[in-house]
């Protein structure tokens, strides 16, 4: 069980929109895709504003990126691909239609496996297609209270890739894992930066076995996907329990209130009047495939296997390390200069743990060189495990140089003489515990070790303390 | 006063006293500035100092561009269409923006929000459409040449009705960047002039690959090089479907006389058949209306153009602006196109029309294996009276029967005057295979040199 008690009855399919935000220019014009933090409507031109007479021209690099994603998802690449117009009215859509793909998507029939309750779940990818992002509506305050709507077209024409799965997912957790894995692959391909605002948006289809399908639109955070699905599933279960029929509809996910609300029912189904975009000629892309296949980088699964082999690290560690390209790169950097297994523990367990605790990303961590330094000090016995953790925490919270931190905080291990003196003192001061130990209560030793550590402000090596205590206790 | 400045003054004088209503917007200041620069030798080029009028659906930077509509009244584009940029580069003097059917939808230039243009040969008659302003301006000496756009005959029809020359180039030869789209898979910018050599010169300037238009084709040819008087050995095909019911007897006669004339000049002719012509009109109107319904969706008053009403939700605002901003013919086509594209009808109408289009294209490809050019009437009749078809849009659509197959196939065609019915000019069109502009220009030029139909309307 994956914890939600729904295994087997839940059917989930996803439509994931990812901005190809690593491209330099938009999908149909030369405007830059780097628009975060810019003044509204400053990164626009006649094409992405849809001014009368302006014509779209396809960004060739975007097509190449899309093919690479298709290949990474084991898809077939289309012989010919074509763009369509999806006609609808909305203030953020400057042409009154969105240029997207319909028949002949660039890639289709792929697979992606995710972990599902100990086994592997093979999720079929129905299609991968390209489309442009519309602009962005900005409400003053909230949607309900805003007296007007501001439109920012900086995002208009941003290249999007939509990945559509078959309804093969069986739990919200699997859905989240799928999205994380997809993000991971896109980042390995270097076509996507998932940390940017609006980089990824999800529509999820969910139904209980035998029930009607409900589509949840506009989920815009990674965590939101799992939460929205959990909410929607329990809503549908409650209806089922009360004997109310679930109807086919489209619902909106409200991230702030964590609930879904009706957007439109089946009777109001949208009419998009798709038809081929006459301003863009069909592209014969099949011939691009071999060249792009040759440039595909090592992908997460392959890297994980290599790490296990090359560095002799555990499967769990390899999984954690390769599940984010930045972590994997960080690890390789550290492992190249240290004992790889030690590095794995310190990157996968300690560093990731400390980052998660702070809700921070690996890109906000300190440089691998500093990690290498810490591990060197640890290996040569200059600092203890505890000391190493303290250095890491200090680096994450305050920055600085690990050497300085070790010095200024007195983290270097104390000399053996001092430890010996502390041990002697402790033995003198804790006769009762010594009696317990000698009476065959080994846990009394731990108590004594703790006392010594306290006396040395944690700078003694617990293993050494242990040894010294035993030696002395045997003698007395 | 300097030569070119003087010619600008002359043209604007004529426009000032004109009854044609050929222009929506004039740019005397800009025209004089360019002419002055040409006079001073600061600007040169192949069109240096020549007056050129531009159809109002072609965007001009800083100069009002309305597409003959109310909804774009007040719209000043921030960029030049590629064809306009090319005109400027060659030193052309742009006189202004010519009147047209609203959004180029029409055969008569009656549906302009700015009032109908009149035919210089008879002020009670239409100049043809939708580039009627360009046709009338050229015929009425209000400019030396003009740009029109031809979606289903919109350059050739006014050329025929106004007694001037008009070329519909091969699809992809001329950039559409900056042309406000009506039916983008069909339309091309085309030159209009009083003779074939001016038209060829203008085509030289506007033709050529433009990376800003994905449908633009790299194709290198110099059209003025083909202004030769020689049709010997040329086979002219005469498609019998273009002389059908509804063709005026006088038009029929004039076109056949022209074919005989060319025969005498050394060409051969033979009757040929383009069997799918009878489906062309229906297919054309379905495709054009479908594309129009989508192309015109951007006019919502949000970013430019007409803005009426406030303090409403956007849905109401859009609807009000579009209801008040579009004319009747435009609304008719948007609604029909929307219907034909909607779920359940797409296959029945749009896809079927595309299939017909393929058959028509194949008709042309087949026929051009046996002939060099085709000769046919441009319009089945001469210019009709203003208001004649007002209550019956279908009867007006029928007038496009001889021009639309060319647009469906994407091949080039040139219309030249070939006679008169009373005082009204008649046009003949020479149709060529893909990128066969040199052949049709040569045919038209030879014909023009050996006939006497390049007349001026009475009083001009």
PDB file of C-alpha atoms in Angstrom, chain A residues 10-14 16 112 114 121-124 165-179 205 229:
ATOM      1  CA  UNK A  10      -7.872   4.774  -8.632  1.00  0.00           C
ATOM      2  CA  UNK A  11      -7.110   5.614 -12.239  1.00  0.00           C
ATOM      3  CA  UNK A  12      -5.007   8.678 -12.987  1.00  0.00           C
ATOM      4  CA  UNK A  13      -3.751  10.169 -16.220  1.00  0.00           C
ATOM      5  CA  UNK A  14      -1.651  13.306 -16.466  1.00  0.00           C
ATOM      6  CA  UNK A  16       2.017  17.960 -17.985  1.00  0.00           C
ATOM      7  CA  UNK A 112       8.324   5.968 -18.379  1.00  0.00           C
ATOM      8  CA  UNK A 114       8.086   4.866 -11.827  1.00  0.00           C
ATOM      9  CA  UNK A 121       4.996   0.818 -12.790  1.00  0.00           C
ATOM     10  CA  UNK A 122       5.268   1.288 -16.534  1.00  0.00           C
ATOM     11  CA  UNK A 123       3.369   4.402 -17.524  1.00  0.00           C
ATOM     12  CA  UNK A 124       2.589   4.737 -21.210  1.00  0.00           C
ATOM     13  CA  UNK A 165       0.112   9.905 -20.288  1.00  0.00           C
ATOM     14  CA  UNK A 166      -2.322   7.059 -20.615  1.00  0.00           C
ATOM     15  CA  UNK A 167      -4.411   6.547 -17.453  1.00  0.00           C
ATOM     16  CA  UNK A 168      -1.821   4.163 -16.009  1.00  0.00           C
ATOM     17  CA  UNK A 169      -1.114   5.750 -12.648  1.00  0.00           C
ATOM     18  CA  UNK A 170      -2.779   4.252  -9.605  1.00  0.00           C
ATOM     19  CA  UNK A 171      -2.183   6.660  -6.732  1.00  0.00           C
ATOM     20  CA  UNK A 172      -1.435  10.328  -6.050  1.00  0.00           C
ATOM     21  CA  UNK A 173       1.992   9.303  -4.834  1.00  0.00           C
ATOM     22  CA  UNK A 174       2.755   7.613  -8.133  1.00  0.00           C
ATOM     23  CA  UNK A 175       1.592  10.734  -9.915  1.00  0.00           C
ATOM     24  CA  UNK A 176       3.988  12.821  -7.882  1.00  0.00           C
ATOM     25  CA  UNK A 177       6.809  10.390  -8.570  1.00  0.00           C
ATOM     26  CA  UNK A 178       6.033  10.444 -12.258  1.00  0.00           C
ATOM     27  CA  UNK A 179       6.242  14.212 -12.354  1.00  0.00           C
ATOM     28  CA  UNK A 205      -7.611  13.134 -14.977  1.00  0.00           C
ATOM     29  CA  UNK A 229      -5.509  14.270  -6.367  1.00  0.00           C
TER      30      UNK A 229
END
